[in-house]
Every structure is written in C-alpha cells, then in structure tokens.
Short mmCIF file of C-alpha atoms in Angstrom, two decimals:
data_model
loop_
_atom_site.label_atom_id
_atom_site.label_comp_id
_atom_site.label_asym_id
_atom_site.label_seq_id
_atom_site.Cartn_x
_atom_site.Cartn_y
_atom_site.Cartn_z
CA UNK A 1 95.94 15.25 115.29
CA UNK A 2 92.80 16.13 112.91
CA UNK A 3 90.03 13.55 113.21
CA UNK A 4 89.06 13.14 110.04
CA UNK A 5 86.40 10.96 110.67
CA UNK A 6 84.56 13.43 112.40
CA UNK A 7 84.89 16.42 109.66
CA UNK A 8 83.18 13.75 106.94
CA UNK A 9 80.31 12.78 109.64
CA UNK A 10 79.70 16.69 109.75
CA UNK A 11 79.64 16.56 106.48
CA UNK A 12 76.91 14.11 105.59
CA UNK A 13 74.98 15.26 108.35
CA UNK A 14 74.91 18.26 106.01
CA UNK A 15 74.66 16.62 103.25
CA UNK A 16 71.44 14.62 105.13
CA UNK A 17 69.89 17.77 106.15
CA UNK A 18 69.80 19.62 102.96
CA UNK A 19 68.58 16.86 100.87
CA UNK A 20 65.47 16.96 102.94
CA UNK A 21 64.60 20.56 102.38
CA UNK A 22 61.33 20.37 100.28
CA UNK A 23 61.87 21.78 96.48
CA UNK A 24 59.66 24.45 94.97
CA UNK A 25 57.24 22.30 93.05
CA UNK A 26 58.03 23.83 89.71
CA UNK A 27 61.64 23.22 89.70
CA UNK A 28 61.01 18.76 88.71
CA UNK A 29 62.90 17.68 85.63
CA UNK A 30 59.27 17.46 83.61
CA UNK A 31 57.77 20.74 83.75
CA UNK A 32 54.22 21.17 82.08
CA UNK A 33 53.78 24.12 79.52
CA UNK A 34 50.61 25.16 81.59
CA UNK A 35 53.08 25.89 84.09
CA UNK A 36 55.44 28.04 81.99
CA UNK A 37 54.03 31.55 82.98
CA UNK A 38 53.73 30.37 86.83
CA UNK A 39 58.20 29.12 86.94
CA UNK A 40 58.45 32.23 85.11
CA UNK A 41 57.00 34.52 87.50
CA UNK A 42 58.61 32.99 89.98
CA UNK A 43 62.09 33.35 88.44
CA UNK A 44 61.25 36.53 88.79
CA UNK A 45 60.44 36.88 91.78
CA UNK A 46 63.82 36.16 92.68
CA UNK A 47 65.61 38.97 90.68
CA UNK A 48 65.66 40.70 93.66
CA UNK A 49 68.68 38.52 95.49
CA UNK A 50 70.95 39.63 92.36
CA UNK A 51 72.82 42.88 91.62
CA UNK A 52 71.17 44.08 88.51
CA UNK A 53 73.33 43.94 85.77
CA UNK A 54 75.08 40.95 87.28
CA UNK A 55 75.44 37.89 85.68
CA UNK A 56 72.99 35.44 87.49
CA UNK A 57 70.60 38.57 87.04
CA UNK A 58 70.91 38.42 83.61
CA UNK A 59 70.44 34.48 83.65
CA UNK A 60 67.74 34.37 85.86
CA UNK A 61 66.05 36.84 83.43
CA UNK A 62 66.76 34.99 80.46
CA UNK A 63 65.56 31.94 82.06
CA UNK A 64 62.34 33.49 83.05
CA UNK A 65 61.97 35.11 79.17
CA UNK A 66 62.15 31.13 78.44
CA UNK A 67 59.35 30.17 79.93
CA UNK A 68 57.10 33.19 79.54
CA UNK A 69 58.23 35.00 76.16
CA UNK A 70 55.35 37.48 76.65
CA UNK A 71 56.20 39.30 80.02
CA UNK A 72 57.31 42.48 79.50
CA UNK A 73 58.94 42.14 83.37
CA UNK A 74 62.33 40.32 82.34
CA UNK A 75 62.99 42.72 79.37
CA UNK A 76 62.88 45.89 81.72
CA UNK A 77 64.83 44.73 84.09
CA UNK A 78 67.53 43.78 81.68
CA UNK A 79 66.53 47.40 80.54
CA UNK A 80 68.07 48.47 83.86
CA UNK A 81 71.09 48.16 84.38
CA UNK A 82 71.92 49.31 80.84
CA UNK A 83 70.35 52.78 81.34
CA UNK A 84 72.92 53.20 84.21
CA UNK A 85 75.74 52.07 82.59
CA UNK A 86 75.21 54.41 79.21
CA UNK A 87 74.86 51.68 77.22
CA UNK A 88 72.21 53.20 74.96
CA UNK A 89 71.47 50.79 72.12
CA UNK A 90 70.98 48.02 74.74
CA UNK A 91 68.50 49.92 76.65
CA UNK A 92 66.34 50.65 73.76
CA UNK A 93 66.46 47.21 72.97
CA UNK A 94 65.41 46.35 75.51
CA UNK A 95 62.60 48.73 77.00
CA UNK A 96 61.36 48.45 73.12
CA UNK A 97 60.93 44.87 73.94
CA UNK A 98 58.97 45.53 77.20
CA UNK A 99 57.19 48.43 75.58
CA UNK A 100 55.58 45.86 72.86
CA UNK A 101 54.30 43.60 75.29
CA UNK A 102 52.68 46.05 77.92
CA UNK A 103 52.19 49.77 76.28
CA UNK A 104 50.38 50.74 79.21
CA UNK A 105 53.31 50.06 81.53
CA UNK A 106 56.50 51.03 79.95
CA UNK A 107 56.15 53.63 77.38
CA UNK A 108 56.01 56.29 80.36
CA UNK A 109 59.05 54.52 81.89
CA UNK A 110 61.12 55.10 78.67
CA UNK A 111 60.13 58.45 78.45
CA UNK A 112 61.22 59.42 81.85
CA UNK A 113 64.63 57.84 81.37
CA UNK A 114 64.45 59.39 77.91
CA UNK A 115 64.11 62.78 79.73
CA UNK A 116 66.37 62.44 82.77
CA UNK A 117 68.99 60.21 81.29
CA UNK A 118 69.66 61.20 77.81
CA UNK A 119 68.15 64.53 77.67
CA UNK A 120 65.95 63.40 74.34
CA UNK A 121 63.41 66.17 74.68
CA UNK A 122 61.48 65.03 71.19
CA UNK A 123 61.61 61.34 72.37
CA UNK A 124 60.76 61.50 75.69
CA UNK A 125 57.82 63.87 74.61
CA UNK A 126 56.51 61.01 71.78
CA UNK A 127 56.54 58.60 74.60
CA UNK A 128 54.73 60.83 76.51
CA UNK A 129 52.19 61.70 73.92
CA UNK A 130 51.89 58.25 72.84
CA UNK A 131 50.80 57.06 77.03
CA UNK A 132 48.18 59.71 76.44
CA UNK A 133 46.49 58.27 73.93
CA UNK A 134 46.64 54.73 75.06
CA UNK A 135 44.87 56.41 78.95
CA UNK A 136 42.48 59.01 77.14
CA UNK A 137 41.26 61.18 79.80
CA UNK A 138 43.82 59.95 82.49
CA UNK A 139 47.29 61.73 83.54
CA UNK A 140 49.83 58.60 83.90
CA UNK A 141 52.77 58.90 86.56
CA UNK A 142 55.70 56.74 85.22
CA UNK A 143 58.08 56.59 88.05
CA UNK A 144 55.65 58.47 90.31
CA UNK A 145 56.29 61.42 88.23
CA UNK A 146 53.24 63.02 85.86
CA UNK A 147 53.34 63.03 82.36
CA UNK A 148 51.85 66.97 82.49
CA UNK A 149 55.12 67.95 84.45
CA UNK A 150 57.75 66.35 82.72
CA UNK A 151 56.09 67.59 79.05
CA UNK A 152 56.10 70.86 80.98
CA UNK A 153 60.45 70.03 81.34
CA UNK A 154 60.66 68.76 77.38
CA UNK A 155 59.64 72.06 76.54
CA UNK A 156 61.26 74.51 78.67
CA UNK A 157 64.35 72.43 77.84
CA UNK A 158 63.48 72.75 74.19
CA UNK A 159 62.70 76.81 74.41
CA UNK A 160 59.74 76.44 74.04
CA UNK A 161 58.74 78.73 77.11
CA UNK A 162 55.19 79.13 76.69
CA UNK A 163 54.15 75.46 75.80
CA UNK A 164 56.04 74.81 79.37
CA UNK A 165 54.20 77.12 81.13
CA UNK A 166 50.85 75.55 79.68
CA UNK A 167 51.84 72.15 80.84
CA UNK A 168 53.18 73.10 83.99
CA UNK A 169 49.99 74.99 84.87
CA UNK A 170 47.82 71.68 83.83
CA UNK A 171 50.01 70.04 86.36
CA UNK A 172 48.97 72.39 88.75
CA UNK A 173 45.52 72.62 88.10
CA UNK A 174 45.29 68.28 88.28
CA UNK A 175 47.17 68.70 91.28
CA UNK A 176 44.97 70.21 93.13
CA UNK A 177 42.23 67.97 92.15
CA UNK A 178 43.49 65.98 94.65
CA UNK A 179 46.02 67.25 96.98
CA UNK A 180 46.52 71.03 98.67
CA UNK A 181 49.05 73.04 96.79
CA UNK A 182 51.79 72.67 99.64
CA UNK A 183 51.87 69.09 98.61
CA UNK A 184 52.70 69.87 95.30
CA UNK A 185 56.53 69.84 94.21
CA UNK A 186 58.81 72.55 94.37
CA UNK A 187 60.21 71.51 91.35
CA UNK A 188 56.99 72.82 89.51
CA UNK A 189 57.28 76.46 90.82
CA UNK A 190 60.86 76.16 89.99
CA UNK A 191 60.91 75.24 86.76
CA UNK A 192 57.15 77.38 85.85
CA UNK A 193 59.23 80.43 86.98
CA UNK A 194 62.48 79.65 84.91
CA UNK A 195 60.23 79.52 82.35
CA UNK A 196 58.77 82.60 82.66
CA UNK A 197 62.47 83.95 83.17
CA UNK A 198 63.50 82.70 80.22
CA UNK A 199 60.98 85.05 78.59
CA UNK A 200 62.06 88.32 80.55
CA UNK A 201 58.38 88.56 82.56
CA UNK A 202 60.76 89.13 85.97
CA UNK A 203 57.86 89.81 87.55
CA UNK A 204 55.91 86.86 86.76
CA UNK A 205 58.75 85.01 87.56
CA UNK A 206 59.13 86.58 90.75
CA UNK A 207 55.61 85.76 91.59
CA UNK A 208 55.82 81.94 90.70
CA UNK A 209 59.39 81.03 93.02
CA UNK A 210 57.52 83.39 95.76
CA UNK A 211 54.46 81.45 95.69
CA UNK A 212 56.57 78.05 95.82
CA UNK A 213 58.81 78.88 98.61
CA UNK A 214 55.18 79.82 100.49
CA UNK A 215 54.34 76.13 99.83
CA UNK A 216 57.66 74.92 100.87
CA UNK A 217 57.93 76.80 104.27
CA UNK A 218 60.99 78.57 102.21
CA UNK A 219 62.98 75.66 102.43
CA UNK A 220 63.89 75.46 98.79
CA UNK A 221 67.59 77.05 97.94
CA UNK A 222 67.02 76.52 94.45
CA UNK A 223 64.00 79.40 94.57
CA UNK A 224 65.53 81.27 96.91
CA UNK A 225 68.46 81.85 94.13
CA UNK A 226 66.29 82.32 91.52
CA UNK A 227 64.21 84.61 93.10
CA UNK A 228 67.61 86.56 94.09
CA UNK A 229 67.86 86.41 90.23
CA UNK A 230 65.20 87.79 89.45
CA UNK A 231 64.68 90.69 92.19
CA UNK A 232 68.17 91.62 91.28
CA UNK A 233 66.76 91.84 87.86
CA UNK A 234 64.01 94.07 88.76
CA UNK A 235 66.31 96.19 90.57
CA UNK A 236 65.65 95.75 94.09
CA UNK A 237 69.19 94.93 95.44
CA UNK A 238 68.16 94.50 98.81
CA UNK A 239 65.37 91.82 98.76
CA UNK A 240 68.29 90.06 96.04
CA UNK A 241 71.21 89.94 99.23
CA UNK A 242 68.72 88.90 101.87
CA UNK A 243 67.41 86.06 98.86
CA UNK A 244 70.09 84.78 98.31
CA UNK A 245 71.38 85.23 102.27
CA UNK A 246 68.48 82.01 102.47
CA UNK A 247 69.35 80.65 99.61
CA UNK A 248 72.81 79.55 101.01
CA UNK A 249 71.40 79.03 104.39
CA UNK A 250 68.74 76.59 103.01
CA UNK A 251 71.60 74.84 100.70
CA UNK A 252 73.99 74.43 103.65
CA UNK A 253 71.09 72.80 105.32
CA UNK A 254 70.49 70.08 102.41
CA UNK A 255 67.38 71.77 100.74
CA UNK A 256 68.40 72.00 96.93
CA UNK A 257 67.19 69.34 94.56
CA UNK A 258 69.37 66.39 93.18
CA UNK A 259 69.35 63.27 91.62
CA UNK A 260 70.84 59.74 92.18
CA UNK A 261 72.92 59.22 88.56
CA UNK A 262 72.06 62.20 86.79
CA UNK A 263 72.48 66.23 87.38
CA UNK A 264 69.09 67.62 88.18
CA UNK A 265 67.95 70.04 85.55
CA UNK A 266 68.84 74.03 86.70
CA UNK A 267 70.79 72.40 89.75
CA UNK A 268 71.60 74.77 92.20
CA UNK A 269 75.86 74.61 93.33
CA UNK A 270 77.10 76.29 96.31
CA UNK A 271 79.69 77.66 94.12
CA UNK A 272 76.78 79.02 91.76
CA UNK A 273 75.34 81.01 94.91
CA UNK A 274 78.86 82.73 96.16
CA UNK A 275 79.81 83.59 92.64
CA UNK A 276 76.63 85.73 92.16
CA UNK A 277 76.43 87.75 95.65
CA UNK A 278 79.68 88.64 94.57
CA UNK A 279 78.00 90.47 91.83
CA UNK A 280 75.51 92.03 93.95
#
C-alpha cells in the first residue's frame, strides 16, 4: 500500500526548503526606477540559460527592454536568432534598433552579417564605411574580423578587382603592425590572389597563394587548388598535378575553409578538385 502521508511530508519538506532560498534583491514587488538599468542587466545576464530564438529568450529580452529601453544588448540578441532563421525584415529591425543606441558596437556587426549572410556587398560596405568614421584612425574587428578585409571581400565580390586588392593589402600591411605574417589568415592570400585572377595577372596570382601556403606550412587546400589553377594557366602542367595532388591531400585532412550557416565565399568541394585533374 502507498503511504500517502509520507509522499505529502516529502513534499513540504520541499516546499520548506525552497521557500528559504534567499531572492535576488531586485526581484521585490516594489522595484525603484534607480534600479531599472541594474534588473535589466541582470535579465540579461540570464539570456544565456535560453535557446535563442526561444520563447522565454524572447521574454526575458523583452522584459529586460522594459526596464532599460536604452540598451542596445536585448535588441541584438533578438537580432539573433532572426539572422539564422532568414527572417530578414526582423533582423534589420532589430540590429537597427541596437545600432541607434550603441553605433560603436553594432554597425560592424550588421555589416558582417550583411556580408556573410545576405551577400549585400553595397550594405555591408556602408556599414563598414560608416564604423570608420565613427573610430577615425582605428581599424574595428566586428566579430573578430577587420573591417580592411571584409571591404577587401565587398569588392572582389562586386568586381571590383583592384579596389580588393587595395584593401586586402591595407589588411596586410595593419597586420603586421602587430603580428608576424604567418599569423595572418589564409583567407587573405586566398582571396588577394583570386583577385588578381580575376584580372588575368596568373603570375601575380601565383605569387600571392604561394606566399600564403608559405605562411600556412601548405596546409591550405583551398590555395593549393588555386594555385593548380593558375600554374595550369601559365602552362606548367606539372607543378598544376603535383598542386592539386596537395590540394586533395590537405582537403582529405580537414584543411579547406568553411562556415557554420553559410557557404564560405570561393569554397573549395572535393568534387571541385577531382573534376579539374581530370582536365589536366
């Protein structure tokens, strides 16, 4: 037989026990306006127990735009979610919202997504342009990413071959300000050299993926290929094979770039890399 009795003693043992954990002081039923921004912050605080996108995410958010309507922090994160979902009109919305309360902080964020996301060369580029001239003198990194390199992708996405090259090369050059040039992103030789491809100077092209599979200890299969490309181009069929010989070698290995969400820009397929040395 089920004791009963001893089920509802549990219970308001329970009950006992969890009454006497101490509440966060801001959470009483009177809450002073001086303590808005302070329950707000710490609503946010919190966003990171919820999926975003989820509902109590989007409650807790709303709850914290309540109390502080000037943070910028609640309207990016409701930003989120909506960039990953392709839900476009929300997500400017949004970020717009966050961008008019901290400049500093979010235009560079919207470009980036801008860029990456929905392939808005002109936008992403206004956003970039307009970060610059709210940091004169500075290069920003939304997303850990500089502003000089992904201007540099705008325009070699746009055609505009030589303006890439430019900004790629000021990435370079600020790069080095600060770092050695092995520490500096493939991506950069990558995309300087498709650049320079895209304007037939093979050789300078040639140049630029060699010098950024000497920084990479040639584990790149994305140069590798296009420097296959571009000796084949130049007529030297043998260096081509044995390129792109490392090129699948380094792919099979896991060294080509990607991107969580979104296709990375010239992404390198297996399938790319066996269809060519056919050709060769």
């Amino acid at each position: 037989m089920v004791n009963w009795s001893n089920y509802f003693l549990s219970f308001f043992i329970l009950l006992l026990l969890g009454s006497c954990q101490p509440k966060p002081a801001l959470y009483e039923k009177e809450i002073a306006k001086a303590d808005y921004p302070a329950l707000s912050e710490q609503l946010m605080g919190g966003r990171h127990f919820y999926y975003q996108g989820a509902v109590g995410h989007t409650l807790v958010m709303q709850e914290a735009m309540h109390y502080d309507p000037s943070s910028p922090i609640p309207h990016r994160e409701l930003g989120a979610p909506t960039v990953k979902r392709g839900m476009a009109k929300d997500f400017y919305r949004h970020y717009q919202n966050a961008i008019s309360r901290d400049p500093v902080q979010w235009q560079g964020w919207r470009g980036y997504l801008y860029l990456y996301f929905y392939r808005d060369y002109e936008r992403a580029l206004a956003d970039f342009q307009a970060l610059d001239t709210l940091t004169p003198n500075f290069v920003d990194y939304p997303q850990a990413t500089s502003v000089l390199f992904m201007s540099g992708i705008c325009y070699l996405q746009m055609g505009q071959y030589e303006e890439a090259i430019r900004f790629f090369d000021q990435h370079i050059t600020e790069e080095l300000k600060t770092v050695e040039e092995s520490y500096i992103g493939t991506e950069t030789f990558l995309f300087k050299g498709i650049a320079r491809a895209k304007l037939e100077d093979w050789k300078g092209a040639k140049a630029t993926f060699e010098r950024g599979l000497r920084n990479a200890e040639g584990k790149s299969a994305d140069l590798w290929f296009w420097l296959s490309q571009a000796a084949a181009e130049l007529g030297d069929t043998t260096q081509a094979r044995e390129a792109l010989e490392n090129a699948l070698l380094q792919f099979d290995q896991g060294y080509y770039h990607d991107r969580p969400y979104v296709e990375e820009f010239f992404q390198t397929y297996r399938e790319q890399l066996v269809e060519f040395g056919q050709g060769l």
